[in-house]
Coordinates of C-alpha atoms in Angstrom, one line a residue:
Chain A
E1 CA 22.6 138.0 -57.9
V2 CA 20.7 134.8 -57.6
Q3 CA 20.1 132.9 -60.9
L4 CA 18.6 129.6 -61.7
V5 CA 19.1 128.0 -65.1
E6 CA 17.2 124.9 -66.1
S7 CA 18.1 122.5 -68.9
G8 CA 17.4 119.0 -70.2
G9 CA 13.9 119.4 -71.5
G10 CA 12.8 118.2 -74.9
L11 CA 10.4 115.9 -76.9
I12 CA 10.2 112.4 -75.5
Q13 CA 7.9 109.4 -76.2
P14 CA 5.5 108.1 -73.6
G15 CA 7.3 105.7 -71.3
G16 CA 10.7 107.4 -71.8
S17 CA 13.0 109.2 -69.4
L18 CA 14.5 112.6 -69.1
R19 CA 16.9 114.2 -66.6
L20 CA 16.4 117.9 -65.9
A21 CA 19.2 120.0 -64.4
C22 CA 19.1 123.3 -62.6
V23 CA 22.3 125.2 -62.0
G24 CA 22.2 127.8 -59.3
S25 CA 24.5 130.8 -58.9
G26 CA 24.7 133.5 -56.2
F27 CA 23.7 131.1 -53.5
S28 CA 24.4 127.5 -52.3
V29 CA 22.0 124.7 -53.1
S30 CA 23.4 122.6 -50.3
G31 CA 22.0 124.5 -47.4
N32 CA 18.6 125.5 -48.9
Y33 CA 15.4 124.0 -50.2
M34 CA 15.2 123.5 -54.0
S35 CA 11.9 122.7 -55.6
W36 CA 10.6 121.8 -59.1
V37 CA 7.3 123.2 -60.2
R38 CA 5.6 122.6 -63.5
Q39 CA 3.0 124.3 -65.6
A40 CA 1.0 122.5 -68.3
P41 CA 0.1 124.6 -71.4
G42 CA -2.6 127.1 -70.4
K43 CA -2.9 125.7 -66.8
G44 CA -1.8 126.8 -63.4
L45 CA 1.2 126.0 -61.3
E46 CA 1.7 122.4 -60.0
W47 CA 4.3 121.6 -57.4
V48 CA 6.3 118.5 -58.4
S49 CA 9.1 117.8 -55.9
I50 CA 11.3 119.4 -53.2
I51 CA 14.7 118.6 -51.6
H52 CA 15.3 120.4 -48.3
G53 CA 18.6 121.6 -47.0
R54 CA 18.9 118.6 -44.7
G55 CA 18.3 116.3 -47.7
D56 CA 14.8 115.0 -47.1
T57 CA 12.7 114.8 -50.3
Y58 CA 9.0 115.0 -51.1
Y59 CA 7.0 114.3 -54.2
A60 CA 3.5 115.1 -55.5
D61 CA 1.3 112.1 -55.7
S62 CA 1.1 112.4 -59.5
V63 CA 4.9 111.7 -59.9
K64 CA 5.7 109.6 -56.8
G65 CA 7.6 106.5 -57.8
R66 CA 8.4 107.9 -61.3
F67 CA 10.4 111.1 -60.5
S68 CA 13.5 111.5 -58.3
I69 CA 15.1 114.7 -57.1
S70 CA 18.7 114.9 -56.2
R71 CA 21.5 117.5 -55.9
D72 CA 25.3 117.8 -56.6
N73 CA 26.6 120.3 -54.1
A74 CA 30.0 120.5 -55.8
K75 CA 28.3 121.6 -59.1
N76 CA 25.6 123.6 -57.2
T77 CA 23.1 121.8 -59.3
V78 CA 19.7 120.1 -58.6
F79 CA 18.4 117.3 -60.8
L80 CA 15.0 115.9 -61.6
Q81 CA 15.1 112.4 -63.0
M82 CA 11.8 111.6 -64.7
N83 CA 11.0 108.1 -65.7
S84 CA 7.9 106.4 -67.2
L85 CA 6.9 109.7 -68.6
R86 CA 3.2 110.2 -69.6
V87 CA 1.5 112.6 -71.9
E88 CA 0.1 114.4 -68.9
D89 CA 3.7 115.2 -67.8
T90 CA 3.9 117.7 -70.7
A91 CA 4.7 121.1 -69.1
V92 CA 7.3 123.8 -68.6
Y93 CA 9.3 122.7 -65.6
Y94 CA 10.7 125.5 -63.3
C95 CA 13.4 125.3 -60.7
V96 CA 12.5 127.3 -57.6
F97 CA 14.4 128.7 -54.7
F98 CA 12.5 131.9 -53.7
Y99 CA 13.6 132.8 -57.2
W100 CA 12.4 131.1 -60.3
G101 CA 14.3 130.0 -63.4
Q102 CA 13.0 130.6 -66.9
G103 CA 11.9 127.0 -67.2
T104 CA 12.5 124.1 -69.6
L105 CA 9.8 122.6 -71.8
V106 CA 9.1 118.9 -71.6
T107 CA 6.8 117.5 -74.3
V108 CA 5.7 113.9 -74.0
S109 CA 4.2 112.7 -77.2
S110 CA 4.3 109.9 -79.7
Chain B
Q29 CA -3.2 116.5 -49.3
A30 CA -4.7 120.0 -48.8
V31 CA -6.7 121.8 -51.4
V32 CA -5.9 125.5 -51.6
T33 CA -8.6 127.8 -52.9
Q34 CA -8.3 131.3 -54.4
E35 CA -10.8 133.6 -56.1
P36 CA -10.7 132.7 -59.8
S37 CA -10.8 136.3 -60.9
L38 CA -11.0 139.8 -59.4
T39 CA -11.2 143.3 -61.0
V40 CA -9.8 146.5 -59.4
S41 CA -9.9 150.1 -60.7
P42 CA -6.6 151.9 -61.3
G43 CA -5.6 153.4 -58.0
G44 CA -8.0 151.2 -56.1
T45 CA -7.4 148.6 -53.4
V46 CA -8.1 144.8 -53.6
T47 CA -7.5 141.8 -51.4
L48 CA -6.9 138.3 -52.7
T49 CA -7.3 135.4 -50.3
C50 CA -6.0 131.9 -49.9
D51 CA -7.9 129.3 -48.1
S52 CA -6.9 125.7 -47.1
S53 CA -9.2 122.7 -46.9
T54 CA -7.4 121.5 -43.8
G55 CA -8.4 124.5 -41.7
V56 CA -6.9 127.8 -40.6
V57 CA -3.9 129.1 -42.6
T58 CA -1.2 130.1 -40.2
S59 CA 2.3 131.5 -40.3
G60 CA 3.4 127.8 -40.1
H61 CA 2.3 127.4 -43.7
Y62 CA 4.8 130.0 -44.7
P63 CA 2.4 131.4 -47.3
Y64 CA 3.9 132.6 -50.6
W65 CA 2.4 134.9 -53.2
I66 CA 3.6 134.5 -56.8
Q67 CA 2.9 136.8 -59.7
Q68 CA 2.9 135.6 -63.3
K69 CA 2.3 137.8 -66.3
P70 CA 1.4 136.4 -69.7
G71 CA 4.3 134.8 -71.5
Q72 CA 6.6 135.2 -68.5
A73 CA 8.0 132.9 -65.8
P74 CA 6.5 133.3 -62.4
R75 CA 8.2 135.3 -59.7
T76 CA 7.9 135.3 -56.0
L77 CA 6.3 138.5 -54.7
I78 CA 5.9 137.6 -51.0
Y79 CA 7.2 134.8 -48.9
D80 CA 6.6 133.7 -45.3
T81 CA 3.3 135.5 -45.0
N82 CA 4.5 139.1 -45.3
N83 CA 8.1 139.3 -46.5
K84 CA 8.5 141.1 -49.8
Q85 CA 11.1 140.2 -52.4
S86 CA 13.4 143.0 -53.2
W87 CA 11.7 143.8 -56.5
A88 CA 8.2 143.9 -55.1
P89 CA 6.5 147.4 -55.0
A90 CA 5.5 148.8 -51.7
R91 CA 1.8 148.8 -52.7
F92 CA 1.7 145.0 -52.2
S93 CA 1.4 143.5 -48.7
G94 CA 0.8 140.1 -47.3
S95 CA -1.0 139.1 -44.1
L96 CA -3.2 136.5 -42.4
L97 CA -6.9 137.5 -42.4
G98 CA -9.8 135.6 -41.0
G99 CA -8.0 132.2 -41.1
K100 CA -6.7 132.8 -44.6
A101 CA -3.6 134.2 -46.2
A102 CA -4.2 137.5 -47.9
L103 CA -2.5 139.6 -50.5
T104 CA -3.5 143.3 -50.5
L105 CA -2.8 145.7 -53.4
S106 CA -3.2 149.3 -52.5
G107 CA -3.1 151.8 -55.4
A108 CA -3.4 149.3 -58.3
Q109 CA -1.4 150.1 -61.4
P110 CA -2.1 148.7 -64.9
E111 CA 1.2 146.7 -64.7
D112 CA -0.2 144.8 -61.8
E113 CA -2.6 142.9 -64.1
A114 CA -1.4 139.3 -63.8
V115 CA -2.3 135.9 -62.3
Y116 CA -1.4 135.6 -58.6
Y117 CA -0.9 132.2 -57.1
C118 CA -0.9 131.4 -53.4
L119 CA 1.5 128.7 -52.2
L120 CA 1.3 127.0 -48.9
T121 CA 4.4 125.2 -47.6
D122 CA 5.6 123.6 -44.5
S123 CA 8.5 121.3 -43.8
G124 CA 7.2 118.9 -46.4
P125 CA 5.0 119.0 -49.6
W126 CA 3.9 122.3 -51.2
V127 CA 0.4 123.1 -52.4
F128 CA -0.5 125.8 -54.9
G129 CA -3.9 127.5 -55.2
G130 CA -5.5 127.7 -58.6
G131 CA -4.6 131.3 -59.1
T132 CA -6.5 134.6 -59.2
K133 CA -6.6 136.5 -62.5
L134 CA -6.4 140.1 -61.5
T135 CA -7.7 142.7 -64.0
V136 CA -7.0 146.4 -63.5
L137 CA -9.8 148.2 -65.3

């Protein structure tokens, strides 16, 4: 059974950094795409970033230069390093590989 | 980057049929966009209903089907049930960035 479990969210001040993690089970992150998608309170889904099986990465314009996606194949884990956080980054962040995790809430506020 | 457009809301009667569509500002939606349809119910995480145009996830009921229709991706629900009331998001992918539509709020009434 495929499972995705996100962690690392929390309350952070504007300008701060957080690192989200997504542990996969029931499949291998190394040979597949893994994506991060976020949802601000009361809003729709917004794609954030993706790392493909071959390792190439892409970012939404809204996070380019501030966020970085990576993976640790040995731990079957994908990370999202978020720097220079803004109030508008407040959202539930989901890890996605066909299946979706339950999400982790990131709140950026002073 | 492309803008993906969906109907903001639709209503279907119980047992009825409804088609949701997904349009791209860059032109015709093709199988090369690998269209996804994602269902989200209130207070729940999203879940993938259909991927790669018309492939259903194992949990997806047979009454849902995906297709390409008139240059758009389409999700058809035949025989709507009350539990199908949800927001449905279209997602267009290719080998690079993803783009979500704004979502269609489907009411079964």
